[in-house]
Short mmCIF file of C-alpha atoms in Angstrom, two decimals:
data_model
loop_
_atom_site.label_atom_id
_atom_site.label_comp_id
_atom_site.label_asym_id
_atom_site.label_seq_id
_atom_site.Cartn_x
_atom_site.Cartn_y
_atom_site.Cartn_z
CA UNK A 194 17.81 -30.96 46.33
CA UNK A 195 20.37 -31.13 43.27
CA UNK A 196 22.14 -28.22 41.89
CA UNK A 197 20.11 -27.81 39.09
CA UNK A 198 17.13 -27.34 40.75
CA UNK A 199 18.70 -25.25 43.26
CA UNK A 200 21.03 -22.90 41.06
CA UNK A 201 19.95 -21.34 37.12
CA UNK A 202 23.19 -21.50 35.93
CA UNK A 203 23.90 -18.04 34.33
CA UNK A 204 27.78 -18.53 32.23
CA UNK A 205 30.82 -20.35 32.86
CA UNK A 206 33.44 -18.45 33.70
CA UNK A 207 36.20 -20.84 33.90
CA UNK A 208 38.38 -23.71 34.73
CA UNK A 209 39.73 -24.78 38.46
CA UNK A 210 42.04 -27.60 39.63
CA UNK A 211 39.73 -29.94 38.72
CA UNK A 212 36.27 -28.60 37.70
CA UNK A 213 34.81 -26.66 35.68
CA UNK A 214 33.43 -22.70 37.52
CA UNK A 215 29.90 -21.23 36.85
CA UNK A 216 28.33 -18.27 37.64
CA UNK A 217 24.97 -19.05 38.91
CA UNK A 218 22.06 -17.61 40.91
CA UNK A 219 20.05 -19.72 43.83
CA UNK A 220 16.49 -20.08 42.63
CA UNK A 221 15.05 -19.12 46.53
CA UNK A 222 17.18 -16.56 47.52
CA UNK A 223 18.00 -15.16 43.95
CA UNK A 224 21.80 -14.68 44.83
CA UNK A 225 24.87 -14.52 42.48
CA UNK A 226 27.40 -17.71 43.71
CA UNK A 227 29.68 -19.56 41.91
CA UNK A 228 29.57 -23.27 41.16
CA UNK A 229 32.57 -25.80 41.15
CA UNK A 230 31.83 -28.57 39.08
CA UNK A 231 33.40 -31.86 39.73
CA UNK A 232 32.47 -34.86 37.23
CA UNK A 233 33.24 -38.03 39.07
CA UNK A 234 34.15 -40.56 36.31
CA UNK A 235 32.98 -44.28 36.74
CA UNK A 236 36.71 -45.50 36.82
CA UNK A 237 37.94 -43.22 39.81
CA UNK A 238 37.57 -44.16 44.08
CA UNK A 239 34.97 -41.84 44.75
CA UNK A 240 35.52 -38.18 44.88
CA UNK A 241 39.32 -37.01 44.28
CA UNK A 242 40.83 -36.54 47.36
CA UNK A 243 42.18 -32.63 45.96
CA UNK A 244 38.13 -32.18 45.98
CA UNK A 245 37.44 -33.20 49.53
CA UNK A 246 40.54 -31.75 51.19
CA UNK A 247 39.48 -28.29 49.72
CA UNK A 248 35.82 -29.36 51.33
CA UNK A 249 37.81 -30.36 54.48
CA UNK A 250 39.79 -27.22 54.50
CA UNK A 251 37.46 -24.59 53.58
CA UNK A 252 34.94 -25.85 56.25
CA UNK A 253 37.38 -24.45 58.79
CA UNK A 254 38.93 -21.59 57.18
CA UNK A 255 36.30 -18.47 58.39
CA UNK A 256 37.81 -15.17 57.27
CA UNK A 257 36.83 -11.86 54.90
CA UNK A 258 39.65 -12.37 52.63
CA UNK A 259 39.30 -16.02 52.09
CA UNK A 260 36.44 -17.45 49.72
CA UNK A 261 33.75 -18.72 51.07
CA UNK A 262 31.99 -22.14 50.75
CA UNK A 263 28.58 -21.80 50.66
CA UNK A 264 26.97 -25.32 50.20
CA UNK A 265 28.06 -28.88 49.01
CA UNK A 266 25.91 -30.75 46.55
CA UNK A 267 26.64 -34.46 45.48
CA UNK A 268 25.20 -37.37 43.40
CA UNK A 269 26.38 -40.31 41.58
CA UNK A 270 28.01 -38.73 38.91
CA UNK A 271 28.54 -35.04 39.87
CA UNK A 272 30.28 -33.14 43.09
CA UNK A 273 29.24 -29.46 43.12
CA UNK A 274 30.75 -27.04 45.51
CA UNK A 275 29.02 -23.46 46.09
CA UNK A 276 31.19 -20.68 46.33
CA UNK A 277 30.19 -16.75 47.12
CA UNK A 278 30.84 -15.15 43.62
CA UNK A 279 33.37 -12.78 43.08
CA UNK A 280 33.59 -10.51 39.91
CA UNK A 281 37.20 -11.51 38.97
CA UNK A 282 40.44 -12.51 39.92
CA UNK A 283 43.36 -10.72 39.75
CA UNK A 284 44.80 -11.79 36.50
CA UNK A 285 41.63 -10.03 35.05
CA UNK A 286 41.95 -7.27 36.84
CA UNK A 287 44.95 -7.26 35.99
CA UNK A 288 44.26 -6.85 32.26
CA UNK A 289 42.20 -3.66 32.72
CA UNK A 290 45.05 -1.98 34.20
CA UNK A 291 46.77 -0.29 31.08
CA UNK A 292 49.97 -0.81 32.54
CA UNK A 293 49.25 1.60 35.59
CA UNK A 294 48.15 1.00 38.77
CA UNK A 295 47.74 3.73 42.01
CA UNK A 296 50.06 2.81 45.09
CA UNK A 297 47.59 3.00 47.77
CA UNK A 298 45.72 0.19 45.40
CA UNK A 299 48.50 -1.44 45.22
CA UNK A 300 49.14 -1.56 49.51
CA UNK A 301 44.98 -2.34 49.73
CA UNK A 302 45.77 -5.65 47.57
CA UNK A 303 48.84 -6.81 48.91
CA UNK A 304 47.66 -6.16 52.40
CA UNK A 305 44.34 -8.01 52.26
CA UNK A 306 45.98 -11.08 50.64
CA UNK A 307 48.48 -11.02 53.40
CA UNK A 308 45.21 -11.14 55.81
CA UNK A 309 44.00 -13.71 54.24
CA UNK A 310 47.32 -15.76 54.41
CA UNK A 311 48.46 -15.13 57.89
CA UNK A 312 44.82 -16.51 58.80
CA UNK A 313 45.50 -19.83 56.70
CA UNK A 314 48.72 -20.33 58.26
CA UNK A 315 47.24 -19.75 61.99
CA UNK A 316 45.34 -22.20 61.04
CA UNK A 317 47.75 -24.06 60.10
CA UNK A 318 46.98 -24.62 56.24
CA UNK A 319 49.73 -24.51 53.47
CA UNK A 320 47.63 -22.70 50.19
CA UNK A 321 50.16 -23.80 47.98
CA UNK A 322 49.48 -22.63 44.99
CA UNK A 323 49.05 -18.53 45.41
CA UNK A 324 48.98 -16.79 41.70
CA UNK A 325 46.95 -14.37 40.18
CA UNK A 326 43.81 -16.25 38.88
CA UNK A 327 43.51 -17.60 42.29
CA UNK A 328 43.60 -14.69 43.98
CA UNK A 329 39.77 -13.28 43.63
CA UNK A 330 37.99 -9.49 43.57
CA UNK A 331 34.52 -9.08 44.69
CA UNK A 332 32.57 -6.06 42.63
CA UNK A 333 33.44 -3.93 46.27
CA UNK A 334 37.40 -4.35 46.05
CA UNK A 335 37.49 -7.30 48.66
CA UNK A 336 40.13 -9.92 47.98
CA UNK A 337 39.44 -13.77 48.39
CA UNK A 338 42.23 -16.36 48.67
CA UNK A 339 40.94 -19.27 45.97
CA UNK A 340 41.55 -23.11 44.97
CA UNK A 341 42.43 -24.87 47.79
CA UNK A 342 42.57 -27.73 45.57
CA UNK A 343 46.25 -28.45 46.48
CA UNK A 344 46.64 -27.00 49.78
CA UNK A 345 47.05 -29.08 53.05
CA UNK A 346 46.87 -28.82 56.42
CA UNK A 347 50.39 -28.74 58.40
CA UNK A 348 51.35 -29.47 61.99
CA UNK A 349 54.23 -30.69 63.52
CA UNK A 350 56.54 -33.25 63.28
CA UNK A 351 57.68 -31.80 60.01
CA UNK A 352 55.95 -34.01 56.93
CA UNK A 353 57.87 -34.52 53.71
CA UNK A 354 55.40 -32.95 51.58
CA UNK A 355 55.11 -32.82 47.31
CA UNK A 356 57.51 -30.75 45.43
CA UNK A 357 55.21 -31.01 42.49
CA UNK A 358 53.41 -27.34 44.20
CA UNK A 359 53.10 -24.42 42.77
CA UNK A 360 52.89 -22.62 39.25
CA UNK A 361 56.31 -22.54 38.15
CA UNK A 362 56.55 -18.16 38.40
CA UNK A 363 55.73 -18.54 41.73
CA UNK A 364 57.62 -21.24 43.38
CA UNK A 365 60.38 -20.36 45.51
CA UNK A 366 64.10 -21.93 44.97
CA UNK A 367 63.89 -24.74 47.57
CA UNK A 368 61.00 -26.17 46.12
CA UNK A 369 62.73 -25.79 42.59
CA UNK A 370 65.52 -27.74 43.68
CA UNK A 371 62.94 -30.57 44.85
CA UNK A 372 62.78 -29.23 48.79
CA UNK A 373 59.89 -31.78 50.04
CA UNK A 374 59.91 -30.52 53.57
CA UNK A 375 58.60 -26.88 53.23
CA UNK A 376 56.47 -24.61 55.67
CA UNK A 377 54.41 -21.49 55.48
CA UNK A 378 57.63 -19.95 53.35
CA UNK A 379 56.63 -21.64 50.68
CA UNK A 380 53.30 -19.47 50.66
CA UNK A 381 55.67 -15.97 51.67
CA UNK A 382 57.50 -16.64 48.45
CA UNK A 383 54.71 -16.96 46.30
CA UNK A 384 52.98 -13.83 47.90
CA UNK A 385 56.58 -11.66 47.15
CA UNK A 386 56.14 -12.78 43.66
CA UNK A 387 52.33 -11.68 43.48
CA UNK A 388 53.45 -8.29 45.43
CA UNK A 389 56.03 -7.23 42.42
CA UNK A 390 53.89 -8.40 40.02
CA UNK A 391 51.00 -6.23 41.44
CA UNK A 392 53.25 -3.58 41.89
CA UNK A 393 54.22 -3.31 38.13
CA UNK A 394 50.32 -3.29 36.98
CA UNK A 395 50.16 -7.07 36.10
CA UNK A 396 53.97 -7.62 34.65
CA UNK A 397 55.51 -10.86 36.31
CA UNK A 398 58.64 -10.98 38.19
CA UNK A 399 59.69 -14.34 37.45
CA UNK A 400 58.32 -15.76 34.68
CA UNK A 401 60.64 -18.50 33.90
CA UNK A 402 59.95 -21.35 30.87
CA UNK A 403 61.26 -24.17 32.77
CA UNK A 404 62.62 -24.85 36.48
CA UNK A 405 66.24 -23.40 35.24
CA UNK A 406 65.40 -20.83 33.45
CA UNK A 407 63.21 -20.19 36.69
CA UNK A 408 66.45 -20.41 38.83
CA UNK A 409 68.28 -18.19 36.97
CA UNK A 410 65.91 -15.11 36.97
CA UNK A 411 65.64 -15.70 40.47
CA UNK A 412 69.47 -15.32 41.10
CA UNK A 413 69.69 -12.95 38.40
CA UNK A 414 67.73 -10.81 40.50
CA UNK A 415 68.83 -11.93 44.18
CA UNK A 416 72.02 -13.31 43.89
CA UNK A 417 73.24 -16.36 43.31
CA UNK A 418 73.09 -17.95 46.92
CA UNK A 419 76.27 -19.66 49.00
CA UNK A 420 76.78 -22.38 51.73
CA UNK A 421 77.04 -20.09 53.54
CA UNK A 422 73.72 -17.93 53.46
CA UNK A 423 71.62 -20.94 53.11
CA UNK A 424 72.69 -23.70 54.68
CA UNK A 425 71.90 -26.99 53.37
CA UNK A 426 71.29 -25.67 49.56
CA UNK A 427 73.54 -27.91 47.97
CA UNK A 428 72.01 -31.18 49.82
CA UNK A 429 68.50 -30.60 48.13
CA UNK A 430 66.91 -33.58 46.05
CA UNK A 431 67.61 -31.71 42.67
CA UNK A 432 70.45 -29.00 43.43
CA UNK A 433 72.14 -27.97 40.69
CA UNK A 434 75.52 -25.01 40.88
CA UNK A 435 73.91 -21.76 39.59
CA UNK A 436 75.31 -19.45 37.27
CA UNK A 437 76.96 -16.57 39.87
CA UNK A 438 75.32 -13.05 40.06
CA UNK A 439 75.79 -10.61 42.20
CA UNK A 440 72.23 -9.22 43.52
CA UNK A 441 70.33 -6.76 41.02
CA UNK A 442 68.51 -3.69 40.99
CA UNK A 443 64.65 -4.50 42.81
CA UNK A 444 64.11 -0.56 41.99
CA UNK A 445 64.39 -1.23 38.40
CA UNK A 446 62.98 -4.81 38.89
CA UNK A 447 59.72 -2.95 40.57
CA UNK A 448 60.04 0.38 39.61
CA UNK A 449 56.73 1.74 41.34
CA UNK A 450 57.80 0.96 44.54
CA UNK A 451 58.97 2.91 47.20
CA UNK A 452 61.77 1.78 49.52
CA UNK A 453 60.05 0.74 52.29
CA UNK A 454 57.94 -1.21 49.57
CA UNK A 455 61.09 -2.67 48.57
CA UNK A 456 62.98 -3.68 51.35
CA UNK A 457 59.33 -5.53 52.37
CA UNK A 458 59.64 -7.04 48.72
CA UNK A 459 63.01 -8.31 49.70
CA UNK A 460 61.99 -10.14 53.09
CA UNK A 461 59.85 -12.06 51.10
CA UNK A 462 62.21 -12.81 48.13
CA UNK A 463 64.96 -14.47 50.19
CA UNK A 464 66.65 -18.23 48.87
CA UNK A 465 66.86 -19.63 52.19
CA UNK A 466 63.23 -20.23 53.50
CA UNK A 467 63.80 -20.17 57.28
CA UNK A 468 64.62 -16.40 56.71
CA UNK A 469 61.86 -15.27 54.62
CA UNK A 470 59.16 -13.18 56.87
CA UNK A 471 55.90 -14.53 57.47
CA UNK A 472 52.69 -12.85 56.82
CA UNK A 473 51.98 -12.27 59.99
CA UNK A 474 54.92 -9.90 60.44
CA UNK A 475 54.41 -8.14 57.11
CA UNK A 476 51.46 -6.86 58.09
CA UNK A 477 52.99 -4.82 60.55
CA UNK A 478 56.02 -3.50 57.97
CA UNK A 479 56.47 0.25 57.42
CA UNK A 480 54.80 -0.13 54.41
CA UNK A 481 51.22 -0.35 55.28
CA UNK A 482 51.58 2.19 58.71
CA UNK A 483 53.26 4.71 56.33
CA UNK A 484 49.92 6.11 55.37
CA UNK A 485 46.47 6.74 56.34
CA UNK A 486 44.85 4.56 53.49
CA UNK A 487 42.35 2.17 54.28
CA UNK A 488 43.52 -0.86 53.68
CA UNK A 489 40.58 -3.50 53.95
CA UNK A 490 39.03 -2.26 51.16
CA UNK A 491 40.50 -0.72 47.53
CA UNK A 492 38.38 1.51 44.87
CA UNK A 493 39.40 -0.07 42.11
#
């Protein structure tokens, strides 16, 4: 059966990696999902390979706080993956904030997206790309990891990977001085960025307008990183001497958090990637045992 028979197509509700997103409602069982659209143009191999290693990937990855694939449906001219449909995504929510956003909101977020990471990266899958609008919210405050369109599975040896990853506010310095042999840090740095950011009611931490203006809010902000902390730094593809700072202020950086909040924001935010703390281990920081909030699920 073909999608349109299948699924009454209800709005589109936006763009992906490399489709078009509609909500949509299965004709049989009458539920809400949301379909990927993937036109396949005469010209092109086949299906793009971003499509079918998000097929490949998602077929594997099993967890709450990752979106689920529900179905895939393919012809001659048309790929169509079926998600579960979620009500937003972060940016969104974002949006409705009003500048304000409660703290144990705040941990329920930040601790469900680390769920969903530390489950990717035991199963050995690099998301990335983690930002906002790919970071979904069902209607019952359950977040979903999202476009897996340029993830990839890792293992060991060590592979040289792209450096063309990640949306620019979001990608850590070793990737911004063209680092193509990256691991699950890459992910940790992007998640610190989406904790501050989530933290100060939608405002973003880094949001640079190229890769130097990038660098230098970064070090504005950190430090301007030595030799001697990070080892290696000035042997990267695309290193470049930084401006020197000495390291700022994270509690007027992220002003809502507390300090075990931010000295977990700083374990994340840390130049040299082999000392940046996994997901894994955050979920165990003071942070989330502080208080008796349930965590799984927020009332937003």
């Amino acid at each position: 059966m073909n999608a349109r028979m299948k699924y009454e197509k209800l709005e589109k509700v936006g763009e992906g990696t490399y489709g078009t997103v509609f909500k949509a409602r299965n004709r049989e069982s009458h539920d809400v999902v949301a379909l990927k659209r993937v036109r396949l143009d005469d010209e092109d191999e086949g299906i793009p390979s971003s499509a079918l290693r998000e097929i490949a990937l998602l077929k594997q990855l099993r967890h709450k706080n990752i979106v689920q694939l529900l179905d895939v449906l393919h012809n001659e001219k048309k790929l169509t993956l079926v998600f579960e449909y979620c009500d937003q995504d972060l940016k969104k929510y974002f949006d409705s904030l009003n500048g304000s956003i409660e703290s144990k909101i705040v941990r329920s977020l930040f601790y469900q997206l680390l769920s969903g990471l530390a489950y990717c990266h035991l199963k050995n899958v690099l998301h990335r790309d983690l930002k906002p609008q790919n970071i979904l919210i069902s209607k019952n405050g359950e977040v979903k990891l999202a476009d897996f369109g340029l993830a990839r599975a890792f293992g060991i040896p060590v592979r040289c990977y792209s450096a063309e990853v990640v949306t620019l506010w979001y990608r850590p310095p070793d990737v911004l001085f063209g680092s193509k042999l990256y691991n699950t840090s890459i992910d940790c740095w992007s998640a610190g960025c989406i904790f501050a950011e989530i933290a100060n009611a939608g405002r973003p931490l880094f949001p640079g307008s190229d890769v130097e203006d990038e660098l230098k809010r970064i070090v504005k902000l950190l430090g301007t990183p030595t030799e001697a902390i990070w080892p290696g730094m000035n042997l990267l593809p695309e290193y470049k001497p930084l401006p020197e700072y000495q390291p700022g202020d994270f509690g007027v950086a992220v002003p809502t958090l507390n300090d075990s909040g931010i000295e977990l924001l700083q374990r994340f935010l840390i130049c040299n990637p082999a000392k940046r703390i996994s997901a894994a281990m955050a979920l165990k920081h003071q942070f989330f045992t502080e208080n008796d909030d349930d965590l799984n699920l927020a009332s937003l």
